[in-house]
Structure formats: C-alpha cells, structure tokens
Amino acid sequence: MISGYSSDENVEELNDHSTTQDEEDLHNILNDLIGHEHREVESTPLDFLELNIFKNEEGSQHDSDTNSILAEESAKLFFDRYIQIDKGNDEPLFHSKLKHFFILSSAGKPVYSMNGSDDIIIGYMGIITTIISTFEENMQEDIKSITVGEDVKIVALTKHELIFVAITKIGYESMSSSNNHEEDSILVNQLNNLYHYLLSILSRPTLEKNFHNRMNYDLRKVLTPLDFHNLDSLCFKMTYGLQPHGSDPIGFDYFMSQLLGSSLQNIKMTNTTRTQLNNILLSSKKLKEDKKESDKLSSFFNIKRDDEEKYIAEDLLFSFLAVSSKILSYLKPKNHNLSNEDISLLISMIESTELHEPDSGEGDLWMPLCMPQFNQNGFLYVFVKKFMLSDYIDTGHQKQCPPITIILISGNKNSFFEMQEISKYIIRKLLKHESFKLKLYKELLLSTKLSVLHDIKVPVIKHFVYKLTKTNQYIMSDIAHYNGERNINSCIQLVYFYSMLRNTKVTKVFKPQGSHKIMHPFSNKKLTYSKWNNVTGFMLCDDTFEFYCLCTEGVDSKDLISHSLKVIKWCEKNYKRLFIGNGVSF
Amino acid sequence: MSSPVPPPPYKVVLLGDSSVGKTSLVTRFTTSRFNQHTANTIGAAFITKEHSVDDRKVHFEIWDTAGQERYRSLTPMYYRNARVALVCFDMDNVEESLNTAKYWIDQLAVNGGTDSSVPIRIKLVGNKRDLLQTHEDTRRQEEQEAIEGFCSENDLEQLWETSAKDGHGVNELFDGIVKDIEEDFFTEYYQRAEDARGRSDSLGQLGFILNRREANNNCC
C-alpha cells in the first residue's frame, strides 16, 4: 500500500536575502519540511508482488508465511500471466494482461497488437474504429481518452490513416493523468513513440501514399519480423522498463529516458578524453582527399583529376561515438540538431540489429532511416561500425570493454564508401597515441558500471537519477546497487517508485527567514518525499536540475537529505565529466 | 620495402527475397556459425573477408542487402561495381522466392551492364537445402522442375545448393567464385601493383589506393 505523503502544510512563504551558508540553510529547510521520523522498518528486500505494485489483481494477495522460494515462484507466475507479452489464442490470458497496445488502420485493419492472436483482437478492432469514428462524426473532434471505472484507462491517438490505442490497468500509469495537468501525457507519449517508429522506417510520404491509393491497404505487408519485434520491445520498455523474452531483460534506460521527458542518457568520462573524442570527430569532418595521394593515384591510373580538393565528409551531417547505447561524443552542423527523440530512435534501431548476433560485429551497416522530428518527409542514411578497442590493447588479463559504435549520418544514399573512409580515419586517430588509447580503454571499463555511489560515499542511497534540465540529459547509477541485483524484480520496483515520485504532488521550497524582498536561489526548488513500506523516495528539483533517489532500508530523513545534497553537489561539480552538452558543431 | 601486395578486392552482392537466408549465408561463410534467430537486415551490411583457393587469393567485399521491398531503391548502389551477384531463393519456399529472384535477374539485366565495364556474373543460389528432407517426393519433383525451368529460361548454367544451417555448399559456392575469375584479372592487378611499387614510396598505402579507386567510382 502506498503510504507516501507530501508535506504541503509545512510550506512557509517568506522572503529573505541571506547569502551565507546556503548549503546548511537548504539542509535545515528540507529537514523542516519533511519532518522527523524514526520508524524502524524491515530491511529484508521485498519483491514486486509484496510491494503490491500491481494492486488490482488477485494474484498479488500474499501470504505472510510463504517462504522465499514460493514467493519467487508466484512472482514468476504473476509475471507470465499479467505482464509478459503473449500472442496466443488464450482469451482469458489476453484479458488478464495489464497493458495493451494496438495499431490499426482507420478502416479497422489490424497492424499491430502487443498481445493476443488475430482471432482474438479482430473483434476489438471493430469496436475501436466504431467508437472513434462515431465520436469524430458527432463531436467533430478526435477522442483522446476513456476511463473505465477506477483502474482502466484507454488512450487513443489518430495520425493520418492510423489509429494508435493504449489500454492500461496499471496504477502508476493511469493515475498520472488525474494528478498531472498535462493530460495523459505519459500514455500519449507512448503512442507517439509507436507512431514515430513507423515513420522512421517508412517516412511520412510512404505512409500517406500507400493509404491514399487503397483505403484498405495492409500495412503489415510492409513490416518485417524485425519491425514487429521492435514494436514489442518498445511497448514493453515503455511500460515496464523491461525487454520481452530477452536474455538480458533490462530496458530500464529507455524507460527512464521517457519518464524524464525524452532525456538523453550520458555516461561519465573525463573532460580531456571527451574533448579529444570531440576533436577527432571534428577533424574527420574536415578530412580531405590527400592531395599527394590523389596525384600519385591519378598518374598511376592515368586519370585526370580536377585541381580542387574534395572533402570526403561533404555529405556527413551528424556523427556519434557511443558505447552500450550511450553517447560519448556528438558532432552536428551549426544550424541543425537532432532531437533526443530522434537520437533515441536511432539508438534503439541500431541496438535491434545486433540483438540476435552480438558478436558478428564484422560488417559495416548502411541503413536508411527517417528521423521524424528532423524531417519526416525524407530519409537519412546511417553508417554503423562496431569497433573493439580491447583488440588493440595488450591487457594481460581478458577484460573487455564494450565496443565503441561509430555512427555517421549522411544525407546522400550513395555515400557509403566516404562514410567508411571517415570511420577508418576515426579508428586510426583513436589508436594513434598509446597513452590516449589506454586512458580511453580504462574509462570505458569503468563507465559501464557507474559506481558513483561508491565514489561519493553515500551508503544510504541505493539508486539515483540526476537530470540536467538545460540540455535534457541525465545520468543514473547502476541498477545493480539497488537490491544488490540487476534483475526483473529490481527493475519493476525502480519503474514503479520513480513513476510514483514523478506523479506525486510537489512541494515548493521557500526560505523561511529574512526581511528583504529578494528572490533567493532556493525559492524555485521543489521537493517530494515519499515512503512505501521499506522504500523511501526523494525528489528535489529546480530550474536547472532534477534529482531523484531511492533508499531501501530504514533511513533517517536527516541522512537522506545530507546524502542527497552530497550527490547533487558531486553532479554539479562533475558536470563536464557527466554530460556531453550540445556536442561539437561544424 | 618488401611488404606483400594485398590481395585484389572482389565485390560480391547478395540479392533475393526477404528471409531466404542471405545474411545467414554470409555469416556462415565468414564466421562458420549459424544463428536460427538472425534479425532482418535493415538497408545493407558490408562485410569483407580474405579467401584463397589454391594459389589464388582475393579480398571479398560482400554486400548483404535487405530483401524487403521497401529498401529496393537503394540496391543499384550495391550492385553497381559488383562482379558477382548471388541471387538467392529459399528451397523451402520455391514459388514465391523464385519470383523475386526473377525480379533481380531482370534488374541486373537492365542496370548491371550500363555504367560498369565489367559484366556482372549471376549465380543462382538455393538456400535452406537442409529443409528439403521434409518435402514429399512429389513436391520435390515439382520444385525440381520449376527450378530447372527457371535456370534454362534465364540462361543460368548452374544451381548452387546451400544450407547456411549445416554449412553444405557454402564454401564451395565462394570457392567457385574465385575459380571463375579470369587469370587476366590477377595478372593485371599484380602488374599494376608492380608498377606502383616503382613509383610509390609507401607501399602500405597501396591497398588503400586501390580500394579508394573502386570507392570513387561508386559515387558518381
């Protein structure tokens, strides 16, 4: 049961001008707001069933006597019945699923369903189109959402000839709308993500043209098994922070990025290394065909060449260096940008191509992709190369850092070989200096396990997220620290608690003393403090940052505040190491 | 200054309907492995591998293209300078995948010879041979006739049967490509390399130059 609260009544509104001891003041204010509570709580880790995250299902009734093996077993049964994607013909199973997504044409033809076989869903497609078209005809407006009883929420989105529908029975998703003024924003965003996926592979003209020619056009014929796999994966990640049926079930990065408003996840890297990577990308853009080389070549093949030098990277628009789907460095033109939504789509797409063959990193990929926010009417061409830095390092022991992914985006569909040339140049540069190579390797090894919690020494905090508002980028600590394991249970809990933290009403922080009417830096801070059983959640944010953290054991609010402030301070101090900012421009 | 001359690059493109096993075929050839759950290719993948048969050695540059119709507009770039096109079909789904094979053979006839001086050599590859054992005799008979008819209609001298799953015929297919290369191709290449040795100070760059030339031809 939710036992959280926000301490609205404690808000004091006073102006002040004190400039000293900001830190300590803030500390005291927060303490006052939260109040003291010395409640002893059990510190045994609970699973998501015991925490009653999905409270409306009978499977979640728990016997206090059940031993841990039984608990694990029932959690698995619950997961398979209510959560896991199932495309079978079992109607009761279909209805027990907590979340549904449908994509259909306005003529009622199914395109995609997260759960259930065609036989099961076809009837519902008819109902959905009827409701939507009736509403449209009578109200001259698109239907947005329907709430059924207390715990079922249906949200619809119509785009061109397509209808996107989400149905949720999950508390943390359906409650967000009642407390949040942006109506149903989370679910609408989810539907938009599905729409953007279709745009990214087809582009808008293709979608429109096909439906224009034939109203009963079957979009499914154009989609590949990989597309359906990707849609499944999107739906699952957006809802539960998990991958369906994957060997590594965690998809929490994507979930968090969505929850924070399409924030881009960054990883820690020293400023000098990052600057060096930026410089390599920048110099690759200026790469020219070697004059001397060309001359030799020309005479060699008796080819006449124009005198002017040619930029190899003429068609190159954006470059990324990434590791484990997180961006290390980013190059862009001065007057253009890729939105975080587009970047996250790009990264998901690249991830999906390697999902089934993680070590066949031999080939260079060349894929057309529409970036819906950049230009939904056309394609960009994406060159992808995986590069194993470990192969070039004599480490003695077999520690492998994850591969570096070189992503080069071109506007010209025939520029593959130029992009390949640039990627070779980048690799040569990465390997050129022994010391840089080793430094990069060491930092990449560390980056995959953000051990910030150990670095900062804040034992009370088990997991935290820090978002920089200005650039909409975030970092977070390793999932493994929460509950000590990187598993489905930890992931579902994080999804739930962070959703709840986002959903609860925030309290504004004012500084309660002083006489002058000057705005104090604290005056725009907001906070939320919640407790659920043995978990405590804390959020503090202002115009520049958002900070969220979770503690799993009985924790004194004083410690929580001082540790949180410590983390925030650390993030501010290290912000150049933590965030890529706007990348480099040419 | 005695660094060996790198083997000549030799471009191969795989074409065919989606899910006939083009990626699996390449993966089998380059890594000797097979994955039942290979993901659909988006766009195309460019894979290189050195391969020798007897005393001949080439540096294969293989374009593994996506079979999906929506990527077809990109394909001309892949076969533009290719010397060999492996047109693949699925022996477990002969009728449909042969239809697409026909499409590609026609495309190659229209576009293949126009802007490249070297004619593209077409090899018909029937993949998923391992699944034939599940076919009944009468079905096998009919499919056999369909394939033979297809070969004679399109002047294809030989059918290459492969199984990316058990590896049957895969190396033979690529060995065959190397064996088919005219001797002139090698003598010319090494003659040019010999000439370049005289002019160039940095022989390490030679492969780069030779590759670059091919690359440049591709972007017109």
mmCIF file with all atom_site columns, C-alpha atoms in Angstrom, chain A residues 8-14 32-33 508-512:
data_model
loop_
_atom_site.group_PDB
_atom_site.id
_atom_site.type_symbol
_atom_site.label_atom_id
_atom_site.label_alt_id
_atom_site.label_comp_id
_atom_site.label_asym_id
_atom_site.label_entity_id
_atom_site.label_seq_id
_atom_site.pdbx_PDB_ins_code
_atom_site.Cartn_x
_atom_site.Cartn_y
_atom_site.Cartn_z
_atom_site.occupancy
_atom_site.B_iso_or_equiv
_atom_site.pdbx_formal_charge
_atom_site.auth_seq_id
_atom_site.auth_comp_id
_atom_site.auth_asym_id
_atom_site.auth_atom_id
_atom_site.pdbx_PDB_model_num
ATOM 1  C CA . ASP A 1 8   ? 2.162  20.650 1.812  1.00 0.00 ? 8   ASP A CA 1
ATOM 2  C CA . GLU A 1 9   ? 1.047  22.051 5.102  1.00 0.00 ? 9   GLU A CA 1
ATOM 3  C CA . ASN A 1 10  ? 4.600  22.760 6.130  1.00 0.00 ? 10  ASN A CA 1
ATOM 4  C CA . VAL A 1 11  ? 5.278  25.234 3.381  1.00 0.00 ? 11  VAL A CA 1
ATOM 5  C CA . GLU A 1 12  ? 6.262  28.608 4.615  1.00 0.00 ? 12  GLU A CA 1
ATOM 6  C CA . GLU A 1 13  ? 6.384  31.550 2.357  1.00 0.00 ? 13  GLU A CA 1
ATOM 7  C CA . LEU A 1 14  ? 8.933  34.064 3.425  1.00 0.00 ? 14  LEU A CA 1
ATOM 8  C CA . ASP A 1 32  ? 11.740 21.042 8.472  1.00 0.00 ? 32  ASP A CA 1
ATOM 9  C CA . LEU A 1 33  ? 9.584  20.285 5.508  1.00 0.00 ? 33  LEU A CA 1
ATOM 10 C CA . LYS A 1 508 ? 7.755  24.241 -3.199 1.00 0.00 ? 508 LYS A CA 1
ATOM 11 C CA . VAL A 1 509 ? 10.718 25.137 -1.056 1.00 0.00 ? 509 VAL A CA 1
ATOM 12 C CA . PHE A 1 510 ? 10.980 28.648 0.333  1.00 0.00 ? 510 PHE A CA 1
ATOM 13 C CA . LYS A 1 511 ? 13.497 30.054 2.680  1.00 0.00 ? 511 LYS A CA 1
ATOM 14 C CA . PRO A 1 512 ? 11.755 30.886 5.902  1.00 0.00 ? 512 PRO A CA 1
#
